[in-house]
Amino acid sequence: MSARPHLAPGAEEPPALRAFTRALDMLSALTVGLAGIALVVLIAMMGWLVFGRYVLNDTPTWIERAATLAILAIAMPVAAVGVRERFHLSVLGVREALPRAAQRWIAMGCDALMGLFGLGMAIWSWELVGTVANFRIPLLGISQGWTYAPMVVGGALMTLYAIEQVLHDIYRRDAPEKRGVAAAFLE
């Protein structure tokens, strides 16, 4: 599942980086697994909403708000996995038209920027969680902070995954591997 780079002959990753990558492999798999479970729960909630609305003629109003939280809990961490798996939004035409050495530096810069973006998202989302923690979500009775908690998790994961990618970029001696749609055809 991991988008591990291809190292140039003779290049060796440090054991700590290999251990970090294995740990992030497990974290990434756990994230996707939990998102899959949350997706099944979301589908069940929407089924109950439709059943309640059209069969029982008694709409369970709490489901719409809970579904919004479930969508956030699915989307934010999985978007971070996209950074690791390199299926996040990227425009590669300009980079791939440059010389191979320039491609490597641009890829490293993009990975660093993704990490900074994730760090900013985690920090400022944490501030939002603290700001609204004392308010309750109507119909659910839980803290409004749960609305922004998936952004904290997603940002923190994005930062971790971007750090891993930058470290792989540093130890890679050649141009970066293909990313996005082109990467799907490499394996």
mmCIF file of C-alpha atoms in Angstrom:
data_model
loop_
_atom_site.group_PDB
_atom_site.id
_atom_site.type_symbol
_atom_site.label_atom_id
_atom_site.label_comp_id
_atom_site.label_asym_id
_atom_site.label_seq_id
_atom_site.Cartn_x
_atom_site.Cartn_y
_atom_site.Cartn_z
ATOM 1 C CA MET A 1 0.000 0.000 0.000
ATOM 2 C CA SER A 2 2.928 2.301 0.623
ATOM 3 C CA ALA A 3 4.325 4.463 -2.164
ATOM 4 C CA ARG A 4 7.920 3.535 -1.396
ATOM 5 C CA PRO A 5 10.516 5.216 -3.550
ATOM 6 C CA HIS A 6 12.922 3.361 -5.737
ATOM 7 C CA LEU A 7 16.411 4.101 -4.488
ATOM 8 C CA ALA A 8 19.332 4.443 -6.816
ATOM 9 C CA PRO A 9 21.807 1.555 -6.824
ATOM 10 C CA GLY A 10 24.020 1.775 -3.772
ATOM 11 C CA ALA A 11 21.650 4.125 -1.908
ATOM 12 C CA GLU A 12 20.584 2.876 1.488
ATOM 13 C CA GLU A 13 17.821 4.117 3.725
ATOM 14 C CA PRO A 14 18.704 4.327 7.407
ATOM 15 C CA PRO A 15 17.095 1.635 9.591
ATOM 16 C CA ALA A 16 15.187 4.331 11.490
ATOM 17 C CA LEU A 17 13.534 5.499 8.255
ATOM 18 C CA ARG A 18 12.590 1.922 7.366
ATOM 19 C CA ALA A 19 11.061 1.493 10.852
ATOM 20 C CA PHE A 20 9.240 4.828 10.518
ATOM 21 C CA THR A 21 7.871 3.696 7.150
ATOM 22 C CA ARG A 22 6.678 0.368 8.595
ATOM 23 C CA ALA A 23 4.938 2.204 11.460
ATOM 24 C CA LEU A 24 3.269 4.559 8.993
ATOM 25 C CA ASP A 25 2.260 1.556 6.858
ATOM 26 C CA MET A 26 0.318 0.256 9.856
ATOM 27 C CA LEU A 27 -1.100 3.687 10.693
ATOM 28 C CA SER A 28 -2.202 4.188 7.093
ATOM 29 C CA ALA A 29 -3.864 0.760 6.982
ATOM 30 C CA LEU A 30 -5.605 1.462 10.308
ATOM 31 C CA THR A 31 -6.816 4.828 9.020
ATOM 32 C CA VAL A 32 -8.272 3.307 5.864
ATOM 33 C CA GLY A 33 -9.816 0.437 7.843
ATOM 34 C CA LEU A 34 -11.488 2.777 10.321
ATOM 35 C CA ALA A 35 -12.709 4.956 7.461
ATOM 36 C CA GLY A 36 -14.221 1.869 5.839
ATOM 37 C CA ILE A 37 -16.072 1.012 9.048
ATOM 38 C CA ALA A 38 -17.256 4.629 9.349
ATOM 39 C CA LEU A 39 -18.490 4.479 5.748
ATOM 40 C CA VAL A 40 -20.556 1.365 6.520
ATOM 41 C CA VAL A 41 -21.995 3.121 9.593
ATOM 42 C CA LEU A 42 -22.766 6.194 7.469
ATOM 43 C CA ILE A 43 -24.626 4.050 4.929
ATOM 44 C CA ALA A 44 -26.604 2.385 7.718
ATOM 45 C CA MET A 45 -27.489 5.789 9.202
ATOM 46 C CA MET A 46 -28.694 7.080 5.847
ATOM 47 C CA GLY A 47 -30.736 3.901 5.366
ATOM 48 C CA TRP A 48 -32.369 4.476 8.741
ATOM 49 C CA LEU A 49 -33.037 8.104 7.781
ATOM 50 C CA VAL A 50 -34.817 7.066 4.578
ATOM 51 C CA PHE A 51 -36.746 4.294 6.358
ATOM 52 C CA GLY A 52 -37.812 6.652 9.130
ATOM 53 C CA ARG A 53 -38.805 9.427 6.767
ATOM 54 C CA TYR A 54 -40.731 7.439 4.172
ATOM 55 C CA VAL A 55 -41.911 4.293 5.970
ATOM 56 C CA LEU A 56 -42.424 5.409 9.565
ATOM 57 C CA ASN A 57 -43.236 9.014 8.624
ATOM 58 C CA ASP A 58 -41.087 10.048 11.590
ATOM 59 C CA THR A 59 -37.757 11.515 10.473
ATOM 60 C CA PRO A 60 -34.891 10.801 12.881
ATOM 61 C CA THR A 61 -33.467 14.343 12.823
ATOM 62 C CA TRP A 62 -30.237 13.511 14.660
ATOM 63 C CA ILE A 63 -28.996 11.405 11.741
ATOM 64 C CA GLU A 64 -28.351 14.328 9.416
ATOM 65 C CA ARG A 65 -26.005 15.965 11.915
ATOM 66 C CA ALA A 66 -24.333 12.654 12.782
ATOM 67 C CA ALA A 67 -23.861 11.938 9.067
ATOM 68 C CA THR A 68 -22.037 15.245 8.649
ATOM 69 C CA LEU A 69 -19.646 14.267 11.435
ATOM 70 C CA ALA A 70 -19.151 10.815 9.892
ATOM 71 C CA ILE A 71 -18.311 12.348 6.513
ATOM 72 C CA LEU A 72 -15.690 14.589 8.134
ATOM 73 C CA ALA A 73 -14.276 11.642 10.093
ATOM 74 C CA ILE A 74 -13.914 9.708 6.842
ATOM 75 C CA ALA A 75 -12.677 12.454 4.527
ATOM 76 C CA MET A 76 -10.005 14.196 6.588
ATOM 77 C CA PRO A 77 -7.829 11.239 7.648
ATOM 78 C CA VAL A 78 -8.200 9.544 4.252
ATOM 79 C CA ALA A 79 -7.106 12.773 2.557
ATOM 80 C CA ALA A 80 -3.923 12.517 4.640
ATOM 81 C CA VAL A 81 -3.421 8.955 3.410
ATOM 82 C CA GLY A 82 -3.648 10.482 -0.071
ATOM 83 C CA VAL A 83 -0.527 12.489 0.705
ATOM 84 C CA ARG A 84 1.296 9.304 1.629
ATOM 85 C CA GLU A 85 0.037 7.260 -1.275
ATOM 86 C CA ARG A 86 0.622 10.179 -3.629
ATOM 87 C CA PHE A 87 -2.916 10.357 -4.966
ATOM 88 C CA HIS A 88 -3.522 13.897 -3.728
ATOM 89 C CA LEU A 89 -4.220 16.646 -6.215
ATOM 90 C CA SER A 90 -1.095 17.578 -8.125
ATOM 91 C CA VAL A 91 -0.166 19.099 -11.445
ATOM 92 C CA LEU A 92 2.824 17.273 -12.827
ATOM 93 C CA GLY A 93 3.166 18.495 -16.408
ATOM 94 C CA VAL A 94 5.537 21.364 -15.649
ATOM 95 C CA ARG A 95 7.639 19.371 -13.172
ATOM 96 C CA GLU A 96 8.040 16.383 -15.454
ATOM 97 C CA ALA A 97 9.137 18.640 -18.336
ATOM 98 C CA LEU A 98 12.135 19.821 -16.290
ATOM 99 C CA PRO A 99 15.519 18.077 -16.009
ATOM 100 C CA ARG A 100 15.586 15.115 -13.621
ATOM 101 C CA ALA A 101 17.632 16.947 -10.956
ATOM 102 C CA ALA A 102 15.125 19.812 -10.898
ATOM 103 C CA GLN A 103 12.246 17.331 -10.686
ATOM 104 C CA ARG A 104 13.756 15.884 -7.515
ATOM 105 C CA TRP A 105 14.032 19.285 -5.807
ATOM 106 C CA ILE A 106 10.550 20.366 -6.838
ATOM 107 C CA ALA A 107 9.101 17.084 -5.547
ATOM 108 C CA MET A 108 10.906 17.587 -2.241
ATOM 109 C CA GLY A 109 9.615 21.162 -2.008
ATOM 110 C CA CYS A 110 6.059 20.061 -2.751
ATOM 111 C CA ASP A 111 6.254 17.358 -0.094
ATOM 112 C CA ALA A 112 7.570 19.911 2.412
ATOM 113 C CA LEU A 113 4.756 22.321 1.538
ATOM 114 C CA MET A 114 2.180 19.544 2.025
ATOM 115 C CA GLY A 115 3.670 18.907 5.459
ATOM 116 C CA LEU A 116 3.503 22.584 6.383
ATOM 117 C CA PHE A 117 -0.086 22.739 5.161
ATOM 118 C CA GLY A 118 -0.959 19.707 7.313
ATOM 119 C CA LEU A 119 0.797 21.207 10.318
ATOM 120 C CA GLY A 120 -1.099 24.484 9.916
ATOM 121 C CA MET A 121 -4.368 22.604 9.513
ATOM 122 C CA ALA A 122 -3.713 20.586 12.679
ATOM 123 C CA ILE A 123 -2.690 23.607 14.771
ATOM 124 C CA TRP A 124 -5.493 25.933 13.724
ATOM 125 C CA SER A 125 -8.111 23.201 13.823
ATOM 126 C CA TRP A 126 -6.988 22.435 17.372
ATOM 127 C CA GLU A 127 -7.650 26.090 18.190
ATOM 128 C CA LEU A 128 -11.147 25.712 16.731
ATOM 129 C CA VAL A 129 -11.724 22.605 18.851
ATOM 130 C CA GLY A 130 -10.759 24.562 21.977
ATOM 131 C CA THR A 131 -12.855 27.568 20.993
ATOM 132 C CA VAL A 132 -16.086 25.616 20.536
ATOM 133 C CA ALA A 133 -15.503 22.803 23.049
ATOM 134 C CA ASN A 134 -18.055 24.175 25.523
ATOM 135 C CA PHE A 135 -20.837 24.400 22.951
ATOM 136 C CA ARG A 136 -23.062 21.395 22.295
ATOM 137 C CA ILE A 137 -24.193 20.125 18.916
ATOM 138 C CA PRO A 138 -27.997 20.305 18.869
ATOM 139 C CA LEU A 139 -29.726 16.910 18.616
ATOM 140 C CA LEU A 140 -26.510 15.047 19.455
ATOM 141 C CA GLY A 141 -25.568 16.612 22.790
ATOM 142 C CA ILE A 142 -21.842 16.262 22.210
ATOM 143 C CA SER A 143 -19.196 18.968 22.080
ATOM 144 C CA GLN A 144 -19.032 21.101 18.950
ATOM 145 C CA GLY A 145 -15.296 20.383 19.041
ATOM 146 C CA TRP A 146 -15.993 16.983 17.456
ATOM 147 C CA THR A 147 -16.782 18.853 14.245
ATOM 148 C CA TYR A 148 -13.164 20.010 13.957
ATOM 149 C CA ALA A 149 -11.375 17.034 15.540
ATOM 150 C CA PRO A 150 -11.124 15.143 12.208
ATOM 151 C CA MET A 151 -9.274 18.151 10.778
ATOM 152 C CA VAL A 152 -6.752 17.956 13.626
ATOM 153 C CA VAL A 153 -6.224 14.245 13.007
ATOM 154 C CA GLY A 154 -6.052 14.707 9.234
ATOM 155 C CA GLY A 155 -3.563 17.558 9.525
ATOM 156 C CA ALA A 156 -1.349 15.658 11.961
ATOM 157 C CA LEU A 157 -1.376 12.570 9.730
ATOM 158 C CA MET A 158 -0.673 14.703 6.667
ATOM 159 C CA THR A 159 2.345 16.177 8.440
ATOM 160 C CA LEU A 160 3.682 12.750 9.428
ATOM 161 C CA TYR A 161 3.218 11.364 5.931
ATOM 162 C CA ALA A 162 4.820 14.405 4.331
ATOM 163 C CA ILE A 163 7.828 14.103 6.652
ATOM 164 C CA GLU A 164 8.190 10.505 5.524
ATOM 165 C CA GLN A 165 7.991 11.544 1.862
ATOM 166 C CA VAL A 166 10.616 14.279 2.329
ATOM 167 C CA LEU A 167 12.943 11.790 4.016
ATOM 168 C CA HIS A 168 12.467 9.360 1.132
ATOM 169 C CA ASP A 169 13.092 12.245 -1.291
ATOM 170 C CA ILE A 170 16.365 13.024 0.491
ATOM 171 C CA TYR A 171 17.638 9.445 0.204
ATOM 172 C CA ARG A 172 16.489 9.031 -3.384
ATOM 173 C CA ARG A 173 19.291 9.813 -5.813
ATOM 174 C CA ASP A 174 17.265 10.042 -9.005
ATOM 175 C CA ALA A 175 14.188 11.906 -10.186
ATOM 176 C CA PRO A 176 11.012 11.374 -8.170
ATOM 177 C CA GLU A 177 8.818 8.442 -9.031
ATOM 178 C CA LYS A 178 5.717 9.003 -11.079
ATOM 179 C CA ARG A 179 2.784 10.289 -9.095
ATOM 180 C CA GLY A 180 -0.953 10.541 -9.573
ATOM 181 C CA VAL A 181 -2.470 8.703 -12.530
ATOM 182 C CA ALA A 182 0.967 7.856 -13.949
ATOM 183 C CA ALA A 183 1.845 6.051 -10.696
ATOM 184 C CA ALA A 184 -1.100 3.694 -11.096
ATOM 185 C CA PHE A 185 0.532 2.202 -14.157
ATOM 186 C CA LEU A 186 3.929 1.580 -12.538
ATOM 187 C CA GLU A 187 2.917 -1.424 -10.424
#
